[in-house]
Each structure stands twice: as structure tokens, then as C-alpha cells.
mmCIF file of C-alpha atoms in Angstrom:
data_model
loop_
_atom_site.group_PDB
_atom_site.id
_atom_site.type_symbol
_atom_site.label_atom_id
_atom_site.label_comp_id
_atom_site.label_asym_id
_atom_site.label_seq_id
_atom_site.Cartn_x
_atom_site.Cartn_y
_atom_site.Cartn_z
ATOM 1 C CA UNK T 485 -48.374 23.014 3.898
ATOM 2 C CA UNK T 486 -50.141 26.152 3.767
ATOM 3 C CA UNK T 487 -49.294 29.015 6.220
ATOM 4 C CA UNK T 488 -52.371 30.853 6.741
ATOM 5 C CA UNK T 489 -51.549 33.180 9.840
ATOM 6 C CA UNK T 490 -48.919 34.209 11.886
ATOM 7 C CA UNK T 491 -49.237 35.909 15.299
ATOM 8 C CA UNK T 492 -46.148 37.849 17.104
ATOM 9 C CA UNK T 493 -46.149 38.822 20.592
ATOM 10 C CA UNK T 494 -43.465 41.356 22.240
ATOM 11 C CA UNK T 495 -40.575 40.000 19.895
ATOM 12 C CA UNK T 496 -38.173 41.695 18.521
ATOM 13 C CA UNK T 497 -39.719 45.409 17.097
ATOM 14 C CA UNK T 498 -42.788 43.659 17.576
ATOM 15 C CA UNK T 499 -44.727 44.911 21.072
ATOM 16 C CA UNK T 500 -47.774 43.883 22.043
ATOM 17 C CA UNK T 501 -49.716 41.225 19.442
ATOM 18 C CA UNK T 502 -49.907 41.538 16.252
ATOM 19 C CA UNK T 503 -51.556 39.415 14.150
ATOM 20 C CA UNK T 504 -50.551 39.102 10.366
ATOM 21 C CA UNK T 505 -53.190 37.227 7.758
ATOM 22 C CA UNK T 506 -51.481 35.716 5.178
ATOM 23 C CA UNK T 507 -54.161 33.840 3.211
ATOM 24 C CA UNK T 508 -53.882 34.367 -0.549
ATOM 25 C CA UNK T 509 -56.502 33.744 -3.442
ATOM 26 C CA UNK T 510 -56.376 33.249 -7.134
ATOM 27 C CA UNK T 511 -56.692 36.976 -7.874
ATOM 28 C CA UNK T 512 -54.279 37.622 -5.068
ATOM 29 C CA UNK T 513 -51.569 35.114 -4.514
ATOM 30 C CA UNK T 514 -48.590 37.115 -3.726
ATOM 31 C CA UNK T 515 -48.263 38.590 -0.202
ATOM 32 C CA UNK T 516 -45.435 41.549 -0.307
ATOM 33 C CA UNK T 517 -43.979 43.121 2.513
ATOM 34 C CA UNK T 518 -41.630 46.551 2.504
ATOM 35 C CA UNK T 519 -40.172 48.299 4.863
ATOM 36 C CA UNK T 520 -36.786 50.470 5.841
ATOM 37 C CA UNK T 521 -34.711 48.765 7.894
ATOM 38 C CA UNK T 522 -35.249 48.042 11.362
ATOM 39 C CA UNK T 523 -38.983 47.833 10.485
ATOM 40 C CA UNK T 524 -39.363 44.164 11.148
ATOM 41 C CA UNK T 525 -39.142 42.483 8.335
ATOM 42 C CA UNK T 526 -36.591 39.894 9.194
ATOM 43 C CA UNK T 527 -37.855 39.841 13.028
ATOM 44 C CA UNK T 528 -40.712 38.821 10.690
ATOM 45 C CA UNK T 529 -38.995 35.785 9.001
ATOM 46 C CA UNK T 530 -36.821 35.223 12.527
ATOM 47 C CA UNK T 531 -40.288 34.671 14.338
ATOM 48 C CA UNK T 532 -41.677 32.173 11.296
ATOM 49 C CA UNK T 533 -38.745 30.036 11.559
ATOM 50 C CA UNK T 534 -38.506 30.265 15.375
ATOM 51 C CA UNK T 535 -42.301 29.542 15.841
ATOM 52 C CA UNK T 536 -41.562 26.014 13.890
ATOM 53 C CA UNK T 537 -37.815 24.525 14.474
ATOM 54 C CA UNK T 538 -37.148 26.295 18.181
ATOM 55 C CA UNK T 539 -33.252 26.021 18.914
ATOM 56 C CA UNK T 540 -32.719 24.482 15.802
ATOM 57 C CA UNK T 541 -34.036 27.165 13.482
ATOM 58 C CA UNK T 542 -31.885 29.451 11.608
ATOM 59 C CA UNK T 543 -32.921 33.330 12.628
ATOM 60 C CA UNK T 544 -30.811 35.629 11.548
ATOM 61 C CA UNK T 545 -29.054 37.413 14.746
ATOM 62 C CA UNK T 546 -28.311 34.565 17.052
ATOM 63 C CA UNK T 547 -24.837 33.772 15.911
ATOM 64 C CA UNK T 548 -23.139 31.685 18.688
ATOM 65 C CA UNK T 549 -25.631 32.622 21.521
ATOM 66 C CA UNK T 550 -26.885 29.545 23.724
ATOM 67 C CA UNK T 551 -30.637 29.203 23.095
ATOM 68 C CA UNK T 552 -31.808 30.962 26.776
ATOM 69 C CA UNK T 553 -29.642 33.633 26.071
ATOM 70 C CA UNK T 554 -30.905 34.396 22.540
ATOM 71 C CA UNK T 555 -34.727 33.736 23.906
ATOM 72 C CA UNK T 556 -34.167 36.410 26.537
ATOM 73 C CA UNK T 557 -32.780 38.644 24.272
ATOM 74 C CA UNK T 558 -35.658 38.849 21.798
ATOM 75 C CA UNK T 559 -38.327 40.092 24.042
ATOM 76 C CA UNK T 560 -39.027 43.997 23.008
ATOM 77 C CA UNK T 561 -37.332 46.145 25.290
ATOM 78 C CA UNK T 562 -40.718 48.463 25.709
ATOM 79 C CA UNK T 563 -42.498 45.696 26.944
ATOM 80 C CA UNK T 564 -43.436 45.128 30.618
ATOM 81 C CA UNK T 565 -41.027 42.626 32.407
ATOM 82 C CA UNK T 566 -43.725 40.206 33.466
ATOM 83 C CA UNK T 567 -44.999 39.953 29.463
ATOM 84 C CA UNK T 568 -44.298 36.858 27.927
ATOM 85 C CA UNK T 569 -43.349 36.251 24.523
ATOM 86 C CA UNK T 570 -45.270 34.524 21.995
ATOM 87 C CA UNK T 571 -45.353 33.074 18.668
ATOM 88 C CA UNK T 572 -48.439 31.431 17.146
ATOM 89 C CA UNK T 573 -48.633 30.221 13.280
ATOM 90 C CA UNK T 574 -51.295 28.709 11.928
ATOM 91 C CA UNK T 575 -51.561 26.626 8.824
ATOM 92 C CA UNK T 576 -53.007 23.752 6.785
ATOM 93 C CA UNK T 577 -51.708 20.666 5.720
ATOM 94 C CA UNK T 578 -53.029 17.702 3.253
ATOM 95 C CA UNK T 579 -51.989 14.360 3.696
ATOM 96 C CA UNK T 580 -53.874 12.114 1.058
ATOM 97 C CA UNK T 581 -56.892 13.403 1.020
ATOM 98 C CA UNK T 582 -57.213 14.165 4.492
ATOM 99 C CA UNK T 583 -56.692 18.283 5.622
ATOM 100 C CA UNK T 584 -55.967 19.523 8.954
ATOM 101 C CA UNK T 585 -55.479 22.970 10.377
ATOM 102 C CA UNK T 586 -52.601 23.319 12.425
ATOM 103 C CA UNK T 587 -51.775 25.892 15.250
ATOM 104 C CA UNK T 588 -48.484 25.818 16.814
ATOM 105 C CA UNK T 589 -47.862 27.862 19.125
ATOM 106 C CA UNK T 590 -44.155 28.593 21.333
ATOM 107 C CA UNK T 591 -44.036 30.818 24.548
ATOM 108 C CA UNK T 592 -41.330 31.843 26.737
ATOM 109 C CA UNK T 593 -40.730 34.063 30.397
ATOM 110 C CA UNK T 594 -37.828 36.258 30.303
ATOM 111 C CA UNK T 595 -38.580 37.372 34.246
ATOM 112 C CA UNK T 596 -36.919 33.900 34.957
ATOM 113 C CA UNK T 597 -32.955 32.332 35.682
ATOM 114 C CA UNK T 598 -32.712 30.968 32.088
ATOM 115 C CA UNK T 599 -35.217 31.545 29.396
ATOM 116 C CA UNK T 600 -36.936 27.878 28.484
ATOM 117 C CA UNK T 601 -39.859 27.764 25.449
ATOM 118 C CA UNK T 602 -42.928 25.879 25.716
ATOM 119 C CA UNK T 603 -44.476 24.558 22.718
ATOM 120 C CA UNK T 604 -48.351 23.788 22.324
ATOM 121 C CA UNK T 605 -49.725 22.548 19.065
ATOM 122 C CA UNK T 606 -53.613 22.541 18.207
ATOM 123 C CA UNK T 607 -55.071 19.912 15.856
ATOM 124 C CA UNK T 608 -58.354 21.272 14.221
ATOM 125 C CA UNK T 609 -58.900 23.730 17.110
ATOM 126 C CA UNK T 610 -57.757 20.618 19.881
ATOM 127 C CA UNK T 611 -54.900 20.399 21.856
ATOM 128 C CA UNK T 612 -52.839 17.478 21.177
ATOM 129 C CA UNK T 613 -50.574 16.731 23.582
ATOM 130 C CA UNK T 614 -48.634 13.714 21.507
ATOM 131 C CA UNK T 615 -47.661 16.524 18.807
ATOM 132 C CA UNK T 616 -46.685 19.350 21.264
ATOM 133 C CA UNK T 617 -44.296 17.152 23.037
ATOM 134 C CA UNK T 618 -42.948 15.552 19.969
ATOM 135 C CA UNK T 619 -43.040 18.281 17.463
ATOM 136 C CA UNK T 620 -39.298 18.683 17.046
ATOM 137 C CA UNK T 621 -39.719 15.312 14.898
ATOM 138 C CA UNK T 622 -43.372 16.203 13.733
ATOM 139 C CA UNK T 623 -41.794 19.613 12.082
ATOM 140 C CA UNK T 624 -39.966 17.668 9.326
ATOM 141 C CA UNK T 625 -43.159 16.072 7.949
ATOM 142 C CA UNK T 626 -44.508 19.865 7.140
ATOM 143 C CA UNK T 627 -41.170 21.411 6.206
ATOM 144 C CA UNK T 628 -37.540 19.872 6.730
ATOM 145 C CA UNK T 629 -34.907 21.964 8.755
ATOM 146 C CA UNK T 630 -32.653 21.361 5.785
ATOM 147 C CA UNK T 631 -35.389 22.553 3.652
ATOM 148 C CA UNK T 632 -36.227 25.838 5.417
ATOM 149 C CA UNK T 633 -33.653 28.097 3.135
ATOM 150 C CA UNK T 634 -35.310 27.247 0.657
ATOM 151 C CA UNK T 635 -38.202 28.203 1.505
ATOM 152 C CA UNK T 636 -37.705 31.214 4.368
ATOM 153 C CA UNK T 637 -35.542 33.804 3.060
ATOM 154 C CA UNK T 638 -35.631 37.526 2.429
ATOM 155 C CA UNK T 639 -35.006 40.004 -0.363
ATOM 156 C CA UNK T 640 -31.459 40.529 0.822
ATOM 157 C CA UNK T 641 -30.445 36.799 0.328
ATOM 158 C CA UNK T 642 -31.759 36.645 -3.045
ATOM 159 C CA UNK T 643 -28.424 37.804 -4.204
ATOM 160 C CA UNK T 644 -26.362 34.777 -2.115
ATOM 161 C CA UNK T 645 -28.818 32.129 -3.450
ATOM 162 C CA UNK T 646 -28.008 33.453 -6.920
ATOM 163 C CA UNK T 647 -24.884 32.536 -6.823
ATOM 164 C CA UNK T 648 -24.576 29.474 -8.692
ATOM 165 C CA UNK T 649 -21.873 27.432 -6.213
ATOM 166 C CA UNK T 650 -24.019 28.423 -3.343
ATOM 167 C CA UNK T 651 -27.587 27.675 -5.246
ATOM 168 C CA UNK T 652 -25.765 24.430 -6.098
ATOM 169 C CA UNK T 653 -25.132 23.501 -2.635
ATOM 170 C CA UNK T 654 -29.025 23.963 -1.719
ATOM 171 C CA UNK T 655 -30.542 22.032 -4.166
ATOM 172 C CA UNK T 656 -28.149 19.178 -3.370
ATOM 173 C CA UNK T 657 -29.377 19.272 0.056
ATOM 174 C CA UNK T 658 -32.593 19.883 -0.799
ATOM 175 C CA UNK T 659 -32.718 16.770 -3.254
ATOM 176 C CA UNK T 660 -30.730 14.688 -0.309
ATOM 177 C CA UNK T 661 -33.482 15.960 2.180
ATOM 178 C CA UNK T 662 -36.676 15.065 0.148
ATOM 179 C CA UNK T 663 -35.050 11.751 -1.015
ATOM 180 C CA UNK T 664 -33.983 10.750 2.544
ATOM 181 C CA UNK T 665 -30.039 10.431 1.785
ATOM 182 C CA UNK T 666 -29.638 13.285 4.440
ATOM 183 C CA UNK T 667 -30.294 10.670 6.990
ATOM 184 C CA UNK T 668 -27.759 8.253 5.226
ATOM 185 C CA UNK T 669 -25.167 11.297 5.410
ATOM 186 C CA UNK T 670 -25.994 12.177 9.382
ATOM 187 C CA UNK T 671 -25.392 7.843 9.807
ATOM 188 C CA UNK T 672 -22.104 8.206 8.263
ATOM 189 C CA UNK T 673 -21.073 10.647 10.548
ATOM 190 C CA UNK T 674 -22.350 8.939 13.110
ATOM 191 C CA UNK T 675 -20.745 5.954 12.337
ATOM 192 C CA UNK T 676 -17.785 7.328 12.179
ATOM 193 C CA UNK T 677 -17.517 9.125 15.257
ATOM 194 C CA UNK T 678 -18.762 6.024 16.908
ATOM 195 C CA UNK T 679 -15.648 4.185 15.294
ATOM 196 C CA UNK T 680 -14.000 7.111 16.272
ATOM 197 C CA UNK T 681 -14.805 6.660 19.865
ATOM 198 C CA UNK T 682 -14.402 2.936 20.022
ATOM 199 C CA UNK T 683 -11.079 3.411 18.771
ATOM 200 C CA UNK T 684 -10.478 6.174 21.474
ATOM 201 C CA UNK T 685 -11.962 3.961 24.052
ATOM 202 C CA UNK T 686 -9.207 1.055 23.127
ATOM 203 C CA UNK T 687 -5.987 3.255 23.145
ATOM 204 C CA UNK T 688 -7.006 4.499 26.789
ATOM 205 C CA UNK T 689 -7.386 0.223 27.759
ATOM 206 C CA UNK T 690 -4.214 -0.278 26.143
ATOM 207 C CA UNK T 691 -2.407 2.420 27.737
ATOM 208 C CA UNK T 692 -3.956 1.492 31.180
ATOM 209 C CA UNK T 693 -2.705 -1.969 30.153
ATOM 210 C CA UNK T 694 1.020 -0.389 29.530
ATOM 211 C CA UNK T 695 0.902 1.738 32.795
ATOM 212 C CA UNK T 696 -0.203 -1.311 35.090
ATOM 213 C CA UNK T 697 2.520 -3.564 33.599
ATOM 214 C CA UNK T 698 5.484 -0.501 33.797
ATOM 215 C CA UNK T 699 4.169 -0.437 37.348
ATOM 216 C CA UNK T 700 4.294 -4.101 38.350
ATOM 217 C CA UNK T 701 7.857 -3.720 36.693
ATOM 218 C CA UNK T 702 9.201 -0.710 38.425
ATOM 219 C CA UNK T 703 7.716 -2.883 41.933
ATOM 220 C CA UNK T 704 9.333 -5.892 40.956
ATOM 221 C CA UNK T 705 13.094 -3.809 39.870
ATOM 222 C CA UNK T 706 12.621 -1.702 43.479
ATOM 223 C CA UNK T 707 12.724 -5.198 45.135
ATOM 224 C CA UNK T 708 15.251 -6.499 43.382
ATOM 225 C CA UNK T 709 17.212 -3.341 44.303
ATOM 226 C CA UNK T 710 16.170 -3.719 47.457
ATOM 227 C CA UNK T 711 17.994 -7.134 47.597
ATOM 228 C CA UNK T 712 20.899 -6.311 46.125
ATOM 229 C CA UNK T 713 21.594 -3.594 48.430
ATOM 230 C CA UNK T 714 21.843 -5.929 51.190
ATOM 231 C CA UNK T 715 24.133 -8.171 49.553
ATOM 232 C CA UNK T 716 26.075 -5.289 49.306
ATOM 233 C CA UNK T 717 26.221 -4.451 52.560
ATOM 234 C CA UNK T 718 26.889 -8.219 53.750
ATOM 235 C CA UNK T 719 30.032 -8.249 51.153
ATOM 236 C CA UNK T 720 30.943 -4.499 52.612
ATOM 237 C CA UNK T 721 31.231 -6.300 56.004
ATOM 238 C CA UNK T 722 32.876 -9.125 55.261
ATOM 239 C CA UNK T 723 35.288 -7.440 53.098
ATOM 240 C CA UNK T 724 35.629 -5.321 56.126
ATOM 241 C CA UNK T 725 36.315 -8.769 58.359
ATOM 242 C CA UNK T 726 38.588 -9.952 56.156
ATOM 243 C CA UNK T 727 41.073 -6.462 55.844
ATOM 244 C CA UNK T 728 40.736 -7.144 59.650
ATOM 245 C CA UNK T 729 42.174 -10.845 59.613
ATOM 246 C CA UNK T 730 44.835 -9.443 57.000
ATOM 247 C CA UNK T 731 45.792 -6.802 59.077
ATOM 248 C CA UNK T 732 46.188 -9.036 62.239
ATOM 249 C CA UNK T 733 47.809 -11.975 60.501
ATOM 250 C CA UNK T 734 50.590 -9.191 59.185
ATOM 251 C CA UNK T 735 51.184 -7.990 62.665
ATOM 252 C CA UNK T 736 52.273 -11.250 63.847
ATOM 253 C CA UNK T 737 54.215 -11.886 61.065
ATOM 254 C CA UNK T 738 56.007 -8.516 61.915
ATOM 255 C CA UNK T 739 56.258 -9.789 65.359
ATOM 256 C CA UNK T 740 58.039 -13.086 64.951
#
């Protein structure tokens, strides 16, 4: 994959379109960019990694924001409330020994309820519909998501990645990525909250199971209660008849 252009449309610092040419040559293969800070430069990297993962890409000031929220809040401030937002990049990309230029490009209203993207992708100057509406999956073949700090950072991380626990950590998942055993990883998690679940699923059966017995118990111990309770008064009443017979039989004993 070879990024040739990138284009940036009222984000961030960025208002109005610019368009930034990042083809290199033999005699010039190093493209450097300076600044002081709050010039752009990581809106710059922000937009590259926004432009190819979306929601799932890693941009530096989102933090916990839900995606429409962080989408709204990009658009320059300067910029007309009817402008849209754009981000078009353009690159190559050699499979075999077949080479196609790519332009993908993601848009977005903030004069709307909630923010939503819309992603079109050009094959060799034509639309392709299959790609656009796929390209979530279609990204990994150019550059994995667990890839993309490896390859999208800025001058100011160089120091983290230095770090030898943390460098560590992102060649592991680097190797993982390109060798597939990320996907191994994300289906032992998924197996596992699946067991997880099932489990979950057969304590609530159970428990129903233990409520509708307790239930069928406490009906059967209220009837039984309810029996008893008129034996009790039939024996109150006869032991009532019977103090009566006592009483009367003593009376004529008394009398005679």
C-alpha cells in the first residue's frame, strides 16, 4: 500500500480543502512535516486514520466520546454550518502483479440530529459499490487496525514506542496480526463469553425451576393450612359441646 494523497475538508484546524501530495521518489523519499502546536499536525494523522478505519480508528482526542458526538465535534468551528466534512485518501496497492489506485473517500453533515459518515471508495477512478459498503472488512487487506500504530504515529509517540515493554507489546501484536493468531485470540474470547453466557442462561432456568417448585410448595402448605384450620375449628366446637354436656350432667348430679 502506497498512500499517494490525502485531501482534508473543514476538519479539525483544517477549513476549507486542502489537498496534501504525498508522493515520494528515489531522490526524495522522506516527506517531513513541522509545525508548533495546534498547527495540525496530529488533526493531520487523526484525519489519515479516520479516512480508513471510521469508528474504529484510533485519533487522538476522542477518548470515550460516542462516534456522532466525536464526528460533530471535528468540523472547524469557522466553517459555515451547512459545510460538510470530508476526508479523501488516495493510494495504490499491488496484489500479485496486479496494481490498483484506490480512493476512499468518508463524508459527514453536522447540521443534522446525530452525525452519521458515509463512505465511498473508487477503484481505478470507478465507483465500486461492493467495496464502499464493505470496506470496514476490505481495510484490513491494505493495513490491519491492529497494525495501524505501527504504522500512524507522530514525533511525540516516538518516545512511548521506545520503551522496550511497550515496543514489546506491538510487535507481538503485530506478529499475531500478520500471522492471523489475532483472530484465534478474538475466538477465544468469544468462546468464552459464549460459555459465559450459556452458563448464565442455565442458572436463570434453574432458578426459574427453584422459584416454580417453592411456589407449587408454598400453594400446596397454604392448603394444607387451610385444612387444618377447619379441623380446628370443628374440635373448638365440639370441645365446646362437650364442656356443655359436662356442665349439664354436673348440675343434675348436684340436683339429686
Amino acid at each position: 500500500m502506497i498512500i499517494k494523497q490525502l485531501t482534508i475538508e473543514n476538519f479539525g484546524v483544517y477549513l476549507g480543502q486542502h489537498i496534501v501530495n504525498l508522493n515520494v521518489d528515489d531522490n526524495k523519499p522522506i516527506i517531513l512535516f513541522g509545525g508548533l502546536n495546534g498547527s495540525g499536525k496530529t488533526t493531520f494523522l487523526d484525519a489519515l486514520q479516520l479516512v480508513l478505519y471510521g469508528k474504529h480508528a484510533k485519533c487522538s482526542n476522542r477518548g470515550t466520546e460516542p462516534y456522532h458526538t466525536y464526528l460533530a465535534n471535528t468540523k472547524n468551528r469557522h466553517s459555515d454550518k451547512d459545510d460538510i466534512v470530508e476526508l479523501s485518501l488516495t493510494f495504490s496497492h499491488t496484489t500479485g502483479t496486479d496494481s490498483n489506485e484506490f480512493r476512499v473517500v468518508r463524508s459527514w453533515k453536522t447540521n443534522i440530529a446525530e452525525s452519521k459518515d458515509k463512505v465511498t471508495v473508487y477503484c481505478n477512478g470507478k465507483e465500486d459499490a461492493h467495496i464502499s459498503q464493505f470496506w470496514d472488512d476490505f481495510v484490513n487487506e491494505f493495513i490491519p487496525l491492529t497494525l495501524s500504530e505501527l504504522f500512524f504515529f507522530d514525533g511525540e509517540k516516538i518516545e512511548t514506542l521506545a520503551n522496550p515493554e511497550r515496543s514489546a507489546e506491538l510487535i507481538r501484536t503485530g506478529i499475531e496480526s500478520l500471522l492471523g493468531l489475532d483472530l484465534l485470540s478474538q475466538l477465544h474470547t468469544d468462546l468464552g463469553n459464549v460459555e459465559r453466557k450459556r452458563k448464565s442462561d442455565n442458572l436463570d432456568n434453574s432458578v426459574i425451576h427453584k422459584v416454580i417448585a417453592q411456589e407449587g410448595e408454598i400453594a400446596d402448605q397454604t392448603t394444607l393450612i387451610s385444612v387444618l384450620k377447619t379441623d380446628i375449628a370443628k374440635l373448638e366446637k365440639k370441645t365446646s359441646d362437650n364442656n356443655l354436656d359436662i356442665n349439664k350432667s354436673r348440675q343434675k348430679v348436684r340436683s339429686a
